[in-house]
Amino acid sequence: IYHLAVWAAGGSVVGTSALFTPYEMEKQFLDSECTVVMTSECLLEKVIAAAKNCPKVETIICARSSSNPLPDGVIDFNEATSHAPLEQLEKVSIDDPCIIFYSSGTTNEPKGTVISHLALNSLVQMMPSHWESEILPCLDIENIDWSKEHQILTLPFYHILGFGILNWFFTSGSPILVMEKFNPVVYLTAIQKYKPRMLVVVPPILVFLAKHPIVGQFDLSSVELVVCGSAPAGKDISEEFVARFPNVKFLCQGSRFLCLQIDNHQATV
């Protein structure tokens, strides 16, 4: 709701990790020169501490989880959404920034990567197009109805992979289950209940699925395709995964379509 509203008002969105310290948040607020911060009540104390030294931050909006009074100057999300909608969308150029994601900072200070409306729109259009023209035919799936394909999202939305997939499924109309955080039992229960045919994971989740004994207690037979991104997954863990899940026809890594193809239960790199 928030990121779509910001775009409708002509602004751009900055993704911030809930695990950040107030200092890390402050650095990002200052660098991006953000004016509004949207947060949940459990993170409000950190956000207020970070915003104290950020003169550009004018407004803090909080999604409530209790009836406790909010600090002065903090706006209740319900109040923010009670106003009349915009009569018309702000005019923006396709080259205007729509999101800013920050690098991890492994080699130096995290750097903001500015992504335009054109770039994100291209991503959101290319992903389903590639799936429907290249990947789904390999699964013998034709004329897919995305509105009937449940999606379980575990990846953080302050990262381009998670955010791009979120917007893809928004526009495709797929039912989306968003996990607050990765919980093994909740995750496996959701797969068993909603029976997704595709999972998008990162290497630690792939390792969990390949190795953890609790996985065997759940029915994951609906899954036919697993896409692993954000970081490389090694050959050994990939082969261990496909050996454990004969129902998975393809394990893909990132933008490289075919990592392992399973043919008569034989994995080929």
GROMACS .gro file of C-alpha atoms in nm:
model
  269
    1ILE     CA    1   0.000   0.000   0.000
    2TYR     CA    2   0.270   0.243   0.099
    3HIS     CA    3   0.500   0.210  -0.200
    4LEU     CA    4   0.210   0.228  -0.445
    5ALA     CA    5   0.080   0.540  -0.270
    6VAL     CA    6   0.421   0.708  -0.282
    7TRP     CA    7   0.442   0.646  -0.657
    8ALA     CA    8   0.089   0.778  -0.706
    9ALA     CA    9   0.195   1.098  -0.530
   10GLY     CA   10   0.501   1.132  -0.755
   11GLY     CA   11   0.763   1.021  -0.502
   12SER     CA   12   1.024   0.748  -0.484
   13VAL     CA   13   1.065   0.474  -0.224
   14VAL     CA   14   1.376   0.378  -0.026
   15GLY     CA   15   1.396   0.023   0.108
   16THR     CA   16   1.532  -0.013   0.463
   17SER     CA   17   1.604  -0.329   0.659
   18ALA     CA   18   1.409  -0.388   0.978
   19LEU     CA   19   1.733  -0.529   1.124
   20PHE     CA   20   1.917  -0.198   1.089
   21THR     CA   21   2.043  -0.020   1.397
   22PRO     CA   22   1.932   0.343   1.450
   23TYR     CA   23   2.278   0.451   1.328
   24GLU     CA   24   2.242   0.254   1.004
   25MET     CA   25   1.892   0.392   0.951
   26GLU     CA   26   2.016   0.745   1.015
   27LYS     CA   27   2.291   0.708   0.755
   28GLN     CA   28   2.038   0.593   0.498
   29PHE     CA   29   1.783   0.864   0.585
   30LEU     CA   30   2.050   1.131   0.545
   31ASP     CA   31   2.196   0.996   0.224
   32SER     CA   32   1.858   0.949   0.053
   33GLU     CA   33   1.720   1.277   0.191
   34CYS     CA   34   1.388   1.106   0.261
   35THR     CA   35   1.104   1.320   0.395
   36VAL     CA   36   0.855   1.054   0.511
   37VAL     CA   37   0.923   0.730   0.699
   38MET     CA   38   0.667   0.451   0.716
   39THR     CA   39   0.725   0.194   0.989
   40SER     CA   40   0.557  -0.059   1.213
   41GLU     CA   41   0.509  -0.007   1.584
   42CYS     CA   42   0.776  -0.259   1.683
   43LEU     CA   43   1.038  -0.051   1.500
   44LEU     CA   44   0.907   0.293   1.594
   45GLU     CA   45   1.159   0.357   1.871
   46LYS     CA   46   1.452   0.289   1.639
   47VAL     CA   47   1.304   0.506   1.364
   48ILE     CA   48   1.247   0.801   1.598
   49ALA     CA   49   1.604   0.775   1.726
   50ALA     CA   50   1.738   0.765   1.370
   51ALA     CA   51   1.523   1.056   1.250
   52LYS     CA   52   1.634   1.294   1.528
   53ASN     CA   53   1.945   1.393   1.335
   54CYS     CA   54   1.777   1.394   0.992
   55PRO     CA   55   1.634   1.740   0.920
   56LYS     CA   56   1.473   1.628   0.595
   57VAL     CA   57   1.244   1.379   0.774
   58GLU     CA   58   0.918   1.567   0.826
   59THR     CA   59   0.670   1.285   0.883
   60ILE     CA   60   0.670   0.942   1.050
   61ILE     CA   61   0.372   0.712   0.981
   62CYS     CA   62   0.320   0.410   1.205
   63ALA     CA   63   0.122   0.092   1.139
   64ARG     CA   64  -0.027   0.007   1.477
   65SER     CA   65  -0.011  -0.323   1.664
   66SER     CA   66  -0.142  -0.190   1.998
   67SER     CA   67  -0.366   0.082   2.140
   68ASN     CA   68  -0.080   0.263   2.316
   69PRO     CA   69  -0.066   0.638   2.249
   70LEU     CA   70   0.177   0.738   1.976
   71PRO     CA   71   0.455   0.989   2.045
   72ASP     CA   72   0.395   1.347   1.937
   73GLY     CA   73   0.445   1.401   1.568
   74VAL     CA   74   0.387   1.037   1.468
   75ILE     CA   75   0.084   0.974   1.247
   76ASP     CA   76  -0.133   0.665   1.279
   77PHE     CA   77  -0.144   0.469   0.950
   78ASN     CA   78  -0.523   0.442   0.980
   79GLU     CA   79  -0.545   0.820   0.999
   80ALA     CA   80  -0.320   0.858   0.695
   81THR     CA   81  -0.541   0.624   0.491
   82SER     CA   82  -0.868   0.789   0.600
   83HIS     CA   83  -0.818   1.089   0.373
   84ALA     CA   84  -0.984   1.116   0.032
   85PRO     CA   85  -0.776   0.962  -0.249
   86LEU     CA   86  -0.587   1.175  -0.498
   87GLU     CA   87  -0.811   1.303  -0.773
   88GLN     CA   88  -0.537   1.237  -1.027
   89LEU     CA   89  -0.193   1.080  -1.028
   90GLU     CA   90   0.114   1.299  -1.035
   91LYS     CA   91   0.285   1.317  -1.372
   92VAL     CA   92   0.625   1.148  -1.374
   93SER     CA   93   0.877   1.065  -1.643
   94ILE     CA   94   0.975   0.705  -1.713
   95ASP     CA   95   1.329   0.815  -1.628
   96ASP     CA   96   1.233   0.950  -1.284
   97PRO     CA   97   1.352   0.745  -0.985
   98CYS     CA   98   1.092   0.517  -0.830
   99ILE     CA   99   1.304   0.324  -0.581
  100ILE     CA  100   1.646   0.346  -0.420
  101PHE     CA  101   1.804   0.029  -0.285
  102TYR     CA  102   2.130   0.031  -0.093
  103SER     CA  103   2.426  -0.200  -0.143
  104SER     CA  104   2.536  -0.423   0.143
  105GLY     CA  105   2.844  -0.214   0.222
  106THR     CA  106   3.085  -0.509   0.224
  107THR     CA  107   3.365  -0.308   0.061
  108ASN     CA  108   3.277   0.045   0.172
  109GLU     CA  109   2.981   0.256   0.284
  110PRO     CA  110   2.649   0.128   0.143
  111LYS     CA  111   2.566   0.307  -0.181
  112GLY     CA  112   2.218   0.397  -0.300
  113THR     CA  113   2.125   0.243  -0.635
  114VAL     CA  114   1.865   0.458  -0.809
  115ILE     CA  115   1.614   0.259  -1.016
  116SER     CA  116   1.385   0.437  -1.260
  117HIS     CA  117   1.019   0.371  -1.337
  118LEU     CA  118   1.131   0.241  -1.676
  119ALA     CA  119   1.376  -0.008  -1.521
  120LEU     CA  120   1.127  -0.148  -1.269
  121ASN     CA  121   0.846  -0.158  -1.524
  122SER     CA  122   1.073  -0.345  -1.763
  123LEU     CA  123   1.164  -0.595  -1.491
  124VAL     CA  124   0.800  -0.655  -1.398
  125GLN     CA  125   0.708  -0.714  -1.765
  126MET     CA  126   1.010  -0.925  -1.855
  127MET     CA  127   0.980  -1.173  -1.568
  128PRO     CA  128   0.635  -1.315  -1.657
  129SER     CA  129   0.716  -1.290  -2.029
  130HIS     CA  130   1.032  -1.501  -1.983
  131TRP     CA  131   0.848  -1.747  -1.761
  132GLU     CA  132   0.562  -1.793  -2.006
  133SER     CA  133   0.777  -1.819  -2.318
  134GLU     CA  134   1.080  -2.011  -2.191
  135ILE     CA  135   1.027  -2.175  -1.854
  136LEU     CA  136   0.665  -2.287  -1.828
  137PRO     CA  137   0.672  -2.482  -2.158
  138CYS     CA  138   0.950  -2.692  -2.005
  139LEU     CA  139   0.704  -2.779  -1.728
  140ASP     CA  140   0.432  -2.862  -1.983
  141ILE     CA  141   0.226  -2.569  -1.855
  142GLU     CA  142   0.027  -2.376  -2.116
  143ASN     CA  143  -0.203  -2.075  -2.082
  144ILE     CA  144  -0.124  -2.023  -1.715
  145ASP     CA  145  -0.379  -1.839  -1.502
  146TRP     CA  146  -0.162  -1.646  -1.257
  147SER     CA  147  -0.466  -1.561  -1.044
  148LYS     CA  148  -0.479  -1.927  -0.942
  149GLU     CA  149  -0.106  -1.960  -0.871
  150HIS     CA  150  -0.036  -1.903  -0.500
  151GLN     CA  151   0.297  -1.740  -0.423
  152ILE     CA  152   0.484  -1.757  -0.091
  153LEU     CA  153   0.720  -1.464  -0.049
  154THR     CA  154   1.003  -1.498   0.201
  155LEU     CA  155   1.254  -1.254   0.052
  156PRO     CA  156   1.296  -0.901   0.194
  157PHE     CA  157   1.125  -0.626  -0.002
  158TYR     CA  158   1.409  -0.379   0.062
  159HIS     CA  159   1.610  -0.595  -0.181
  160ILE     CA  160   1.550  -0.574  -0.557
  161LEU     CA  161   1.484  -0.949  -0.598
  162GLY     CA  162   1.209  -0.961  -0.336
  163PHE     CA  163   1.066  -0.625  -0.441
  164GLY     CA  164   1.066  -0.710  -0.811
  165ILE     CA  165   0.888  -1.040  -0.751
  166LEU     CA  166   0.634  -0.870  -0.524
  167ASN     CA  167   0.542  -0.623  -0.799
  168TRP     CA  168   0.534  -0.897  -1.063
  169PHE     CA  169   0.273  -1.089  -0.864
  170PHE     CA  170   0.083  -0.767  -0.787
  171THR     CA  171   0.040  -0.704  -1.157
  172SER     CA  172  -0.030  -1.068  -1.244
  173GLY     CA  173  -0.303  -1.099  -0.982
  174SER     CA  174  -0.145  -1.396  -0.806
  175PRO     CA  175  -0.258  -1.462  -0.447
  176ILE     CA  176   0.040  -1.368  -0.228
  177LEU     CA  177   0.130  -1.499   0.116
  178VAL     CA  178   0.385  -1.263   0.275
  179MET     CA  179   0.589  -1.406   0.561
  180GLU     CA  180   0.680  -1.164   0.839
  181LYS     CA  181   1.007  -1.350   0.876
  182PHE     CA  182   1.134  -1.693   0.784
  183ASN     CA  183   0.981  -1.951   1.017
  184PRO     CA  184   1.052  -2.310   0.908
  185VAL     CA  185   0.723  -2.462   1.028
  186VAL     CA  186   0.509  -2.174   0.898
  187TYR     CA  187   0.689  -2.189   0.563
  188LEU     CA  188   0.646  -2.563   0.519
  189THR     CA  189   0.285  -2.551   0.639
  190ALA     CA  190   0.210  -2.278   0.384
  191ILE     CA  191   0.357  -2.485   0.099
  192GLN     CA  192   0.157  -2.788   0.206
  193LYS     CA  193  -0.166  -2.584   0.237
  194TYR     CA  194  -0.149  -2.353  -0.067
  195LYS     CA  195   0.038  -2.590  -0.300
  196PRO     CA  196   0.251  -2.344  -0.502
  197ARG     CA  197   0.414  -2.484  -0.813
  198MET     CA  198   0.704  -2.238  -0.795
  199LEU     CA  199   0.927  -2.122  -0.510
  200VAL     CA  200   1.175  -1.837  -0.513
  201VAL     CA  201   1.444  -1.885  -0.249
  202VAL     CA  202   1.793  -1.780  -0.144
  203PRO     CA  203   2.077  -2.028  -0.073
  204PRO     CA  204   2.013  -2.058   0.306
  205ILE     CA  205   1.652  -2.165   0.239
  206LEU     CA  206   1.772  -2.407  -0.030
  207VAL     CA  207   2.011  -2.560   0.225
  208PHE     CA  208   1.727  -2.585   0.477
  209LEU     CA  209   1.502  -2.763   0.227
  210ALA     CA  210   1.781  -3.000   0.123
  211LYS     CA  211   1.908  -3.096   0.468
  212HIS     CA  212   1.666  -3.032   0.755
  213PRO     CA  213   1.486  -3.344   0.885
  214ILE     CA  214   1.164  -3.153   0.961
  215VAL     CA  215   1.108  -3.100   0.587
  216GLY     CA  216   1.018  -3.466   0.549
  217GLN     CA  217   0.713  -3.420   0.772
  218PHE     CA  218   0.537  -3.200   0.513
  219ASP     CA  219   0.391  -3.259   0.168
  220LEU     CA  220   0.583  -3.040  -0.079
  221SER     CA  221   0.487  -3.243  -0.384
  222SER     CA  222   0.316  -2.946  -0.556
  223VAL     CA  223   0.650  -2.773  -0.619
  224GLU     CA  224   0.780  -2.820  -0.974
  225LEU     CA  225   1.020  -2.528  -1.011
  226VAL     CA  226   1.260  -2.364  -0.764
  227VAL     CA  227   1.447  -2.043  -0.844
  228CYS     CA  228   1.743  -1.959  -0.622
  229GLY     CA  229   1.884  -1.607  -0.637
  230SER     CA  230   2.078  -1.329  -0.460
  231ALA     CA  231   2.390  -1.549  -0.425
  232PRO     CA  232   2.526  -1.862  -0.593
  233ALA     CA  233   2.426  -2.207  -0.467
  234GLY     CA  234   2.699  -2.469  -0.486
  235LYS     CA  235   2.689  -2.779  -0.703
  236ASP     CA  236   2.682  -3.021  -0.407
  237ILE     CA  237   2.387  -2.860  -0.229
  238SER     CA  238   2.200  -2.826  -0.560
  239GLU     CA  239   2.239  -3.196  -0.632
  240GLU     CA  240   2.140  -3.285  -0.276
  241PHE     CA  241   1.826  -3.075  -0.316
  242VAL     CA  242   1.711  -3.232  -0.643
  243ALA     CA  243   1.783  -3.580  -0.507
  244ARG     CA  244   1.551  -3.513  -0.214
  245PHE     CA  245   1.268  -3.368  -0.428
  246PRO     CA  246   1.202  -3.584  -0.739
  247ASN     CA  247   0.884  -3.379  -0.800
  248VAL     CA  248   1.096  -3.068  -0.874
  249LYS     CA  249   1.157  -3.063  -1.249
  250PHE     CA  250   1.393  -2.766  -1.255
  251LEU     CA  251   1.622  -2.588  -1.013
  252CYS     CA  252   1.729  -2.252  -1.158
  253GLN     CA  253   1.987  -2.005  -1.037
  254GLY     CA  254   1.924  -1.634  -1.079
  255SER     CA  255   1.918  -1.514  -1.439
  256ARG     CA  256   2.072  -1.838  -1.565
  257PHE     CA  257   1.767  -2.036  -1.662
  258LEU     CA  258   1.889  -2.391  -1.619
  259CYS     CA  259   2.104  -2.496  -1.327
  260LEU     CA  260   1.989  -2.854  -1.292
  261GLN     CA  261   1.747  -3.040  -1.514
  262ILE     CA  262   1.603  -3.358  -1.375
  263ASP     CA  263   1.555  -3.630  -1.635
  264ASN     CA  264   1.448  -3.969  -1.502
  265HIS     CA  265   1.568  -3.849  -1.163
  266GLN     CA  266   1.920  -3.790  -1.290
  267ALA     CA  267   2.063  -3.443  -1.224
  268THR     CA  268   2.269  -3.286  -1.501
  269VAL     CA  269   2.477  -2.974  -1.439
   0.00000   0.00000   0.00000
